[in-house]
Amino acid sequence: MIFEKIEKKHQLFYTNFKLSEKWATKFQALILVMHLAGAMGLAWEVSRPFFTWATPFNLLFASSILFLFHQKWEQKFFLFSLLCFSTGYAVEVLGVHTGLIFGTYWYGETLGFKILEVPLTIGLNWFVLTYCFNFLVSLIFNRLKNREDNLNKKLIVLKALFAASFMVGLDYWIEPIAIRYDFWQWSENIVPLQNYIAWWIVSFFLSYVYHKKEIQAKNLLALSLLFAQILFFVIGHFI
């Protein structure tokens, strides 16, 4: 009942403020500018302290806007969001303290406030990447819809495979930039293969749940935020 009330209020807010028509383009441009400025600001030594301080606020703002523009605030969407945050955060805590999941690594100060040696923004980032990549995969597979249960089950696995692989592909680009700007550090500055395997497994699990539960992702900012994040790390490799 409480989720139905929340969804109705959000739909009323969404309609009254015409988020889909009036604000989407402005926020898309703002998110792109913020990520471009972040990439340039972190690369320049003079401005790096400020942009290092601003990094967690950038992640928090982008996550909040992405959440706001999601058009179907069902109970399963909230539960999925919580699953992404808690699972991502939990495996990072276990990973940092044991070295058994991703390898031996630790977080620096750039990503903000930490609990149990892991920044809270990491849980948000797991949600954002899982949501955005699976939104993209859903668009790609949109023409392959079929009502046969057996095919649907195969498509769920295939979608999760694609989404997990995309996420690990992005992580490959993230790692050098993350080390450079003290997002996190690896023992002996070597990113182990174990890290990418664990990333894929966790990503596959969350992606599978996304498609199994049929999360209705209608969001005008998802692709823009995903593109901005990819662009941020790609630019970081060349400046």
mmCIF file of C-alpha atoms in Angstrom:
data_model
loop_
_atom_site.group_PDB
_atom_site.id
_atom_site.type_symbol
_atom_site.label_atom_id
_atom_site.label_comp_id
_atom_site.label_asym_id
_atom_site.label_seq_id
_atom_site.Cartn_x
_atom_site.Cartn_y
_atom_site.Cartn_z
ATOM 1 C CA MET A 1 0.000 0.000 0.000
ATOM 2 C CA ILE A 2 2.748 2.451 0.918
ATOM 3 C CA PHE A 3 4.521 1.868 -2.408
ATOM 4 C CA GLU A 4 1.294 2.538 -4.312
ATOM 5 C CA LYS A 5 0.925 5.880 -2.537
ATOM 6 C CA ILE A 6 4.558 6.775 -3.276
ATOM 7 C CA GLU A 7 4.115 5.866 -6.945
ATOM 8 C CA LYS A 8 0.949 7.967 -7.260
ATOM 9 C CA LYS A 9 2.623 10.989 -5.689
ATOM 10 C CA HIS A 10 5.654 10.579 -7.933
ATOM 11 C CA GLN A 11 3.476 10.289 -11.044
ATOM 12 C CA LEU A 12 1.628 13.442 -9.981
ATOM 13 C CA PHE A 13 4.932 15.237 -9.411
ATOM 14 C CA TYR A 14 6.298 13.912 -12.711
ATOM 15 C CA THR A 15 3.226 15.135 -14.618
ATOM 16 C CA ASN A 16 2.868 18.518 -12.906
ATOM 17 C CA PHE A 17 6.510 19.474 -13.428
ATOM 18 C CA LYS A 18 6.587 17.891 -16.916
ATOM 19 C CA LEU A 19 9.926 16.267 -16.169
ATOM 20 C CA SER A 20 9.846 14.258 -19.373
ATOM 21 C CA GLU A 21 9.338 17.340 -21.548
ATOM 22 C CA LYS A 22 10.648 20.356 -19.698
ATOM 23 C CA TRP A 23 13.691 19.232 -17.746
ATOM 24 C CA ALA A 24 15.145 16.105 -19.340
ATOM 25 C CA THR A 25 17.232 17.902 -21.974
ATOM 26 C CA LYS A 26 18.538 20.396 -19.404
ATOM 27 C CA PHE A 27 19.591 17.668 -16.983
ATOM 28 C CA GLN A 28 21.149 15.642 -19.800
ATOM 29 C CA ALA A 29 23.281 18.634 -20.731
ATOM 30 C CA LEU A 30 24.110 19.352 -17.078
ATOM 31 C CA ILE A 31 25.223 15.774 -16.393
ATOM 32 C CA LEU A 32 27.406 15.770 -19.501
ATOM 33 C CA VAL A 33 29.009 19.091 -18.556
ATOM 34 C CA MET A 34 29.606 17.919 -14.976
ATOM 35 C CA HIS A 35 31.395 14.773 -16.129
ATOM 36 C CA LEU A 36 33.442 16.614 -18.743
ATOM 37 C CA ALA A 37 34.410 19.241 -16.169
ATOM 38 C CA GLY A 38 35.289 16.479 -13.714
ATOM 39 C CA ALA A 39 37.541 14.741 -16.226
ATOM 40 C CA MET A 40 39.342 17.970 -17.076
ATOM 41 C CA GLY A 41 39.402 19.267 -13.495
ATOM 42 C CA LEU A 42 40.921 16.096 -12.060
ATOM 43 C CA ALA A 43 43.570 16.032 -14.784
ATOM 44 C CA TRP A 44 44.750 19.590 -14.008
ATOM 45 C CA GLU A 45 46.840 19.729 -10.828
ATOM 46 C CA VAL A 46 45.683 23.208 -9.831
ATOM 47 C CA SER A 47 41.986 22.286 -9.861
ATOM 48 C CA ARG A 48 42.377 18.676 -8.723
ATOM 49 C CA PRO A 49 41.797 19.302 -4.978
ATOM 50 C CA PHE A 50 38.421 20.931 -5.653
ATOM 51 C CA PHE A 51 37.229 18.260 -8.102
ATOM 52 C CA THR A 52 38.454 15.507 -5.786
ATOM 53 C CA TRP A 53 36.324 17.030 -3.018
ATOM 54 C CA ALA A 54 33.346 17.372 -5.420
ATOM 55 C CA THR A 55 33.470 13.789 -6.783
ATOM 56 C CA PRO A 56 31.125 12.141 -4.218
ATOM 57 C CA PHE A 57 28.631 15.001 -4.571
ATOM 58 C CA ASN A 58 28.673 14.522 -8.338
ATOM 59 C CA LEU A 59 27.879 10.811 -7.892
ATOM 60 C CA LEU A 60 25.141 11.562 -5.356
ATOM 61 C CA PHE A 61 23.543 14.215 -7.587
ATOM 62 C CA ALA A 62 23.630 12.044 -10.717
ATOM 63 C CA SER A 63 22.171 9.063 -8.841
ATOM 64 C CA SER A 64 19.372 11.177 -7.376
ATOM 65 C CA ILE A 65 18.402 12.621 -10.759
ATOM 66 C CA LEU A 66 18.474 9.173 -12.359
ATOM 67 C CA PHE A 67 16.204 7.886 -9.576
ATOM 68 C CA LEU A 68 13.843 10.852 -9.950
ATOM 69 C CA PHE A 69 13.422 10.361 -13.703
ATOM 70 C CA HIS A 70 12.551 6.683 -13.357
ATOM 71 C CA GLN A 71 8.888 6.604 -14.383
ATOM 72 C CA LYS A 72 7.610 3.487 -12.626
ATOM 73 C CA TRP A 73 8.102 3.632 -8.860
ATOM 74 C CA GLU A 74 6.819 0.149 -8.109
ATOM 75 C CA GLN A 75 7.695 -1.853 -5.020
ATOM 76 C CA LYS A 76 9.931 -4.170 -7.047
ATOM 77 C CA PHE A 77 11.909 -1.162 -8.323
ATOM 78 C CA PHE A 78 12.648 -0.002 -4.776
ATOM 79 C CA LEU A 79 13.567 -3.527 -3.721
ATOM 80 C CA PHE A 80 15.831 -3.915 -6.750
ATOM 81 C CA SER A 81 17.516 -0.574 -6.002
ATOM 82 C CA LEU A 82 18.093 -1.670 -2.415
ATOM 83 C CA LEU A 83 19.428 -5.038 -3.634
ATOM 84 C CA CYS A 84 21.946 -3.325 -5.931
ATOM 85 C CA PHE A 85 23.148 -0.961 -3.221
ATOM 86 C CA SER A 86 23.355 -3.558 -0.440
ATOM 87 C CA THR A 87 24.870 -6.331 -2.578
ATOM 88 C CA GLY A 88 27.427 -4.040 -4.182
ATOM 89 C CA TYR A 89 28.356 -2.495 -0.859
ATOM 90 C CA ALA A 90 28.510 -5.840 0.962
ATOM 91 C CA VAL A 91 30.817 -7.494 -1.564
ATOM 92 C CA GLU A 92 33.081 -4.430 -1.483
ATOM 93 C CA VAL A 93 33.300 -4.575 2.320
ATOM 94 C CA LEU A 94 34.108 -8.284 2.179
ATOM 95 C CA GLY A 95 36.527 -7.651 -0.653
ATOM 96 C CA VAL A 96 38.440 -4.910 1.158
ATOM 97 C CA HIS A 97 38.697 -6.828 4.429
ATOM 98 C CA THR A 98 39.473 -10.290 3.061
ATOM 99 C CA GLY A 99 41.017 -9.858 -0.378
ATOM 100 C CA LEU A 100 39.168 -13.025 -1.401
ATOM 101 C CA ILE A 101 36.653 -11.510 -3.820
ATOM 102 C CA PHE A 102 38.367 -8.908 -5.998
ATOM 103 C CA GLY A 103 41.932 -9.217 -4.779
ATOM 104 C CA THR A 104 43.914 -7.049 -2.349
ATOM 105 C CA TYR A 105 42.805 -3.398 -2.580
ATOM 106 C CA TRP A 106 41.692 -0.451 -0.463
ATOM 107 C CA TYR A 107 39.744 2.755 -0.968
ATOM 108 C CA GLY A 108 41.267 6.223 -0.958
ATOM 109 C CA GLU A 109 39.587 9.469 0.103
ATOM 110 C CA THR A 110 38.244 10.657 -3.267
ATOM 111 C CA LEU A 111 34.885 8.847 -3.146
ATOM 112 C CA GLY A 112 33.891 10.372 0.170
ATOM 113 C CA PHE A 113 32.591 9.172 3.535
ATOM 114 C CA LYS A 114 33.398 5.554 4.372
ATOM 115 C CA ILE A 115 31.828 2.944 6.632
ATOM 116 C CA LEU A 116 33.833 -0.245 7.221
ATOM 117 C CA GLU A 117 36.530 1.220 4.944
ATOM 118 C CA VAL A 118 34.196 1.429 1.924
ATOM 119 C CA PRO A 119 32.663 4.708 0.611
ATOM 120 C CA LEU A 120 28.865 4.785 0.630
ATOM 121 C CA THR A 121 28.980 6.111 -2.940
ATOM 122 C CA ILE A 122 30.198 2.689 -4.082
ATOM 123 C CA GLY A 123 26.780 1.209 -3.334
ATOM 124 C CA LEU A 124 25.213 3.993 -5.387
ATOM 125 C CA ASN A 125 27.590 3.339 -8.248
ATOM 126 C CA TRP A 126 26.645 -0.338 -8.334
ATOM 127 C CA PHE A 127 23.009 0.698 -8.635
ATOM 128 C CA VAL A 128 23.676 3.307 -11.342
ATOM 129 C CA LEU A 129 25.810 1.052 -13.537
ATOM 130 C CA THR A 130 23.494 -1.956 -13.159
ATOM 131 C CA TYR A 131 20.407 0.121 -13.904
ATOM 132 C CA CYS A 132 21.876 2.002 -16.877
ATOM 133 C CA PHE A 133 23.553 -0.943 -18.584
ATOM 134 C CA ASN A 134 20.468 -3.120 -18.254
ATOM 135 C CA PHE A 135 18.329 -0.261 -19.530
ATOM 136 C CA LEU A 136 20.598 -0.223 -22.604
ATOM 137 C CA VAL A 137 20.439 -4.005 -23.002
ATOM 138 C CA SER A 138 16.636 -3.909 -22.746
ATOM 139 C CA LEU A 139 16.527 -1.425 -25.635
ATOM 140 C CA ILE A 140 18.829 -3.634 -27.711
ATOM 141 C CA PHE A 141 16.648 -6.700 -27.128
ATOM 142 C CA ASN A 142 13.384 -4.821 -27.441
ATOM 143 C CA ARG A 143 12.649 -6.284 -30.870
ATOM 144 C CA LEU A 144 13.168 -9.837 -29.672
ATOM 145 C CA LYS A 145 10.087 -9.949 -27.464
ATOM 146 C CA ASN A 146 8.341 -13.316 -27.371
ATOM 147 C CA ARG A 147 5.651 -14.679 -25.071
ATOM 148 C CA GLU A 148 6.980 -18.236 -24.988
ATOM 149 C CA ASP A 149 8.242 -18.927 -21.471
ATOM 150 C CA ASN A 150 11.217 -21.025 -22.583
ATOM 151 C CA LEU A 151 12.528 -18.337 -24.939
ATOM 152 C CA ASN A 152 11.920 -15.655 -22.320
ATOM 153 C CA LYS A 153 14.060 -17.570 -19.822
ATOM 154 C CA LYS A 154 16.863 -17.834 -22.381
ATOM 155 C CA LEU A 155 16.576 -14.128 -23.165
ATOM 156 C CA ILE A 156 16.818 -13.245 -19.470
ATOM 157 C CA VAL A 157 20.111 -15.116 -19.211
ATOM 158 C CA LEU A 158 21.367 -13.629 -22.484
ATOM 159 C CA LYS A 159 20.474 -10.091 -21.409
ATOM 160 C CA ALA A 160 22.233 -10.609 -18.086
ATOM 161 C CA LEU A 161 25.296 -11.972 -19.925
ATOM 162 C CA PHE A 162 25.470 -8.902 -22.137
ATOM 163 C CA ALA A 163 24.922 -6.436 -19.287
ATOM 164 C CA ALA A 164 27.535 -8.097 -17.061
ATOM 165 C CA SER A 165 30.054 -8.134 -19.911
ATOM 166 C CA PHE A 166 29.416 -4.451 -20.663
ATOM 167 C CA MET A 167 29.943 -3.578 -16.992
ATOM 168 C CA VAL A 168 33.231 -5.469 -16.823
ATOM 169 C CA GLY A 169 34.308 -3.795 -20.055
ATOM 170 C CA LEU A 170 33.737 -0.417 -18.440
ATOM 171 C CA ASP A 171 35.595 -1.527 -15.307
ATOM 172 C CA TYR A 172 38.635 -2.233 -17.488
ATOM 173 C CA TRP A 173 38.625 1.448 -18.458
ATOM 174 C CA ILE A 174 37.832 2.589 -14.919
ATOM 175 C CA GLU A 175 40.726 0.894 -13.138
ATOM 176 C CA PRO A 176 43.696 3.033 -14.349
ATOM 177 C CA ILE A 177 41.783 6.279 -13.741
ATOM 178 C CA ALA A 178 40.565 5.105 -10.323
ATOM 179 C CA ILE A 179 44.140 4.353 -9.284
ATOM 180 C CA ARG A 180 45.440 7.665 -10.618
ATOM 181 C CA TYR A 181 42.896 9.758 -8.697
ATOM 182 C CA ASP A 182 42.885 7.649 -5.510
ATOM 183 C CA PHE A 183 39.393 6.225 -5.882
ATOM 184 C CA TRP A 184 41.024 2.986 -4.764
ATOM 185 C CA GLN A 185 44.446 1.334 -4.861
ATOM 186 C CA TRP A 186 45.667 -2.184 -5.628
ATOM 187 C CA SER A 187 48.460 -4.109 -3.987
ATOM 188 C CA GLU A 188 51.625 -3.587 -6.066
ATOM 189 C CA ASN A 189 49.505 -1.499 -8.494
ATOM 190 C CA ILE A 190 48.393 -4.672 -10.285
ATOM 191 C CA VAL A 191 44.715 -5.226 -11.104
ATOM 192 C CA PRO A 192 44.235 -9.025 -10.845
ATOM 193 C CA LEU A 193 42.125 -11.054 -13.259
ATOM 194 C CA GLN A 194 40.184 -12.098 -10.170
ATOM 195 C CA ASN A 195 38.753 -8.575 -9.985
ATOM 196 C CA TYR A 196 37.150 -8.764 -13.422
ATOM 197 C CA ILE A 197 35.790 -12.260 -12.829
ATOM 198 C CA ALA A 198 34.189 -11.199 -9.532
ATOM 199 C CA TRP A 199 32.810 -8.031 -11.139
ATOM 200 C CA TRP A 200 31.219 -10.150 -13.865
ATOM 201 C CA ILE A 201 29.653 -12.600 -11.421
ATOM 202 C CA VAL A 202 28.122 -9.886 -9.226
ATOM 203 C CA SER A 203 26.985 -7.921 -12.297
ATOM 204 C CA PHE A 204 25.410 -11.021 -13.824
ATOM 205 C CA PHE A 205 23.479 -11.766 -10.630
ATOM 206 C CA LEU A 206 22.076 -8.226 -10.365
ATOM 207 C CA SER A 207 21.335 -8.082 -14.097
ATOM 208 C CA TYR A 208 19.528 -11.411 -13.958
ATOM 209 C CA VAL A 209 17.307 -10.140 -11.143
ATOM 210 C CA TYR A 210 16.622 -6.948 -13.132
ATOM 211 C CA HIS A 211 15.260 -8.888 -16.124
ATOM 212 C CA LYS A 212 13.693 -11.703 -14.110
ATOM 213 C CA LYS A 213 11.640 -9.200 -12.113
ATOM 214 C CA GLU A 214 10.877 -7.232 -15.287
ATOM 215 C CA ILE A 215 11.902 -3.871 -13.878
ATOM 216 C CA GLN A 216 10.082 -1.274 -15.957
ATOM 217 C CA ALA A 217 12.945 1.073 -16.800
ATOM 218 C CA LYS A 218 11.565 4.122 -18.551
ATOM 219 C CA ASN A 219 14.080 6.837 -17.981
ATOM 220 C CA LEU A 220 15.145 9.713 -20.220
ATOM 221 C CA LEU A 221 18.418 10.183 -18.350
ATOM 222 C CA ALA A 222 19.719 6.593 -18.180
ATOM 223 C CA LEU A 223 21.570 6.571 -21.501
ATOM 224 C CA SER A 224 22.838 10.122 -21.033
ATOM 225 C CA LEU A 225 24.298 9.326 -17.620
ATOM 226 C CA LEU A 226 25.822 6.081 -18.905
ATOM 227 C CA PHE A 227 27.389 7.910 -21.857
ATOM 228 C CA ALA A 228 28.704 10.657 -19.549
ATOM 229 C CA GLN A 229 30.329 8.116 -17.211
ATOM 230 C CA ILE A 230 31.937 6.214 -20.088
ATOM 231 C CA LEU A 231 33.160 9.487 -21.597
ATOM 232 C CA PHE A 232 34.643 10.556 -18.245
ATOM 233 C CA PHE A 233 36.866 7.474 -18.032
ATOM 234 C CA VAL A 234 37.736 7.396 -21.739
ATOM 235 C CA ILE A 235 38.859 11.036 -21.628
ATOM 236 C CA GLY A 236 40.876 10.242 -18.519
ATOM 237 C CA HIS A 237 43.025 7.860 -20.571
ATOM 238 C CA PHE A 238 44.056 10.586 -23.008
ATOM 239 C CA ILE A 239 44.722 13.645 -20.820
#
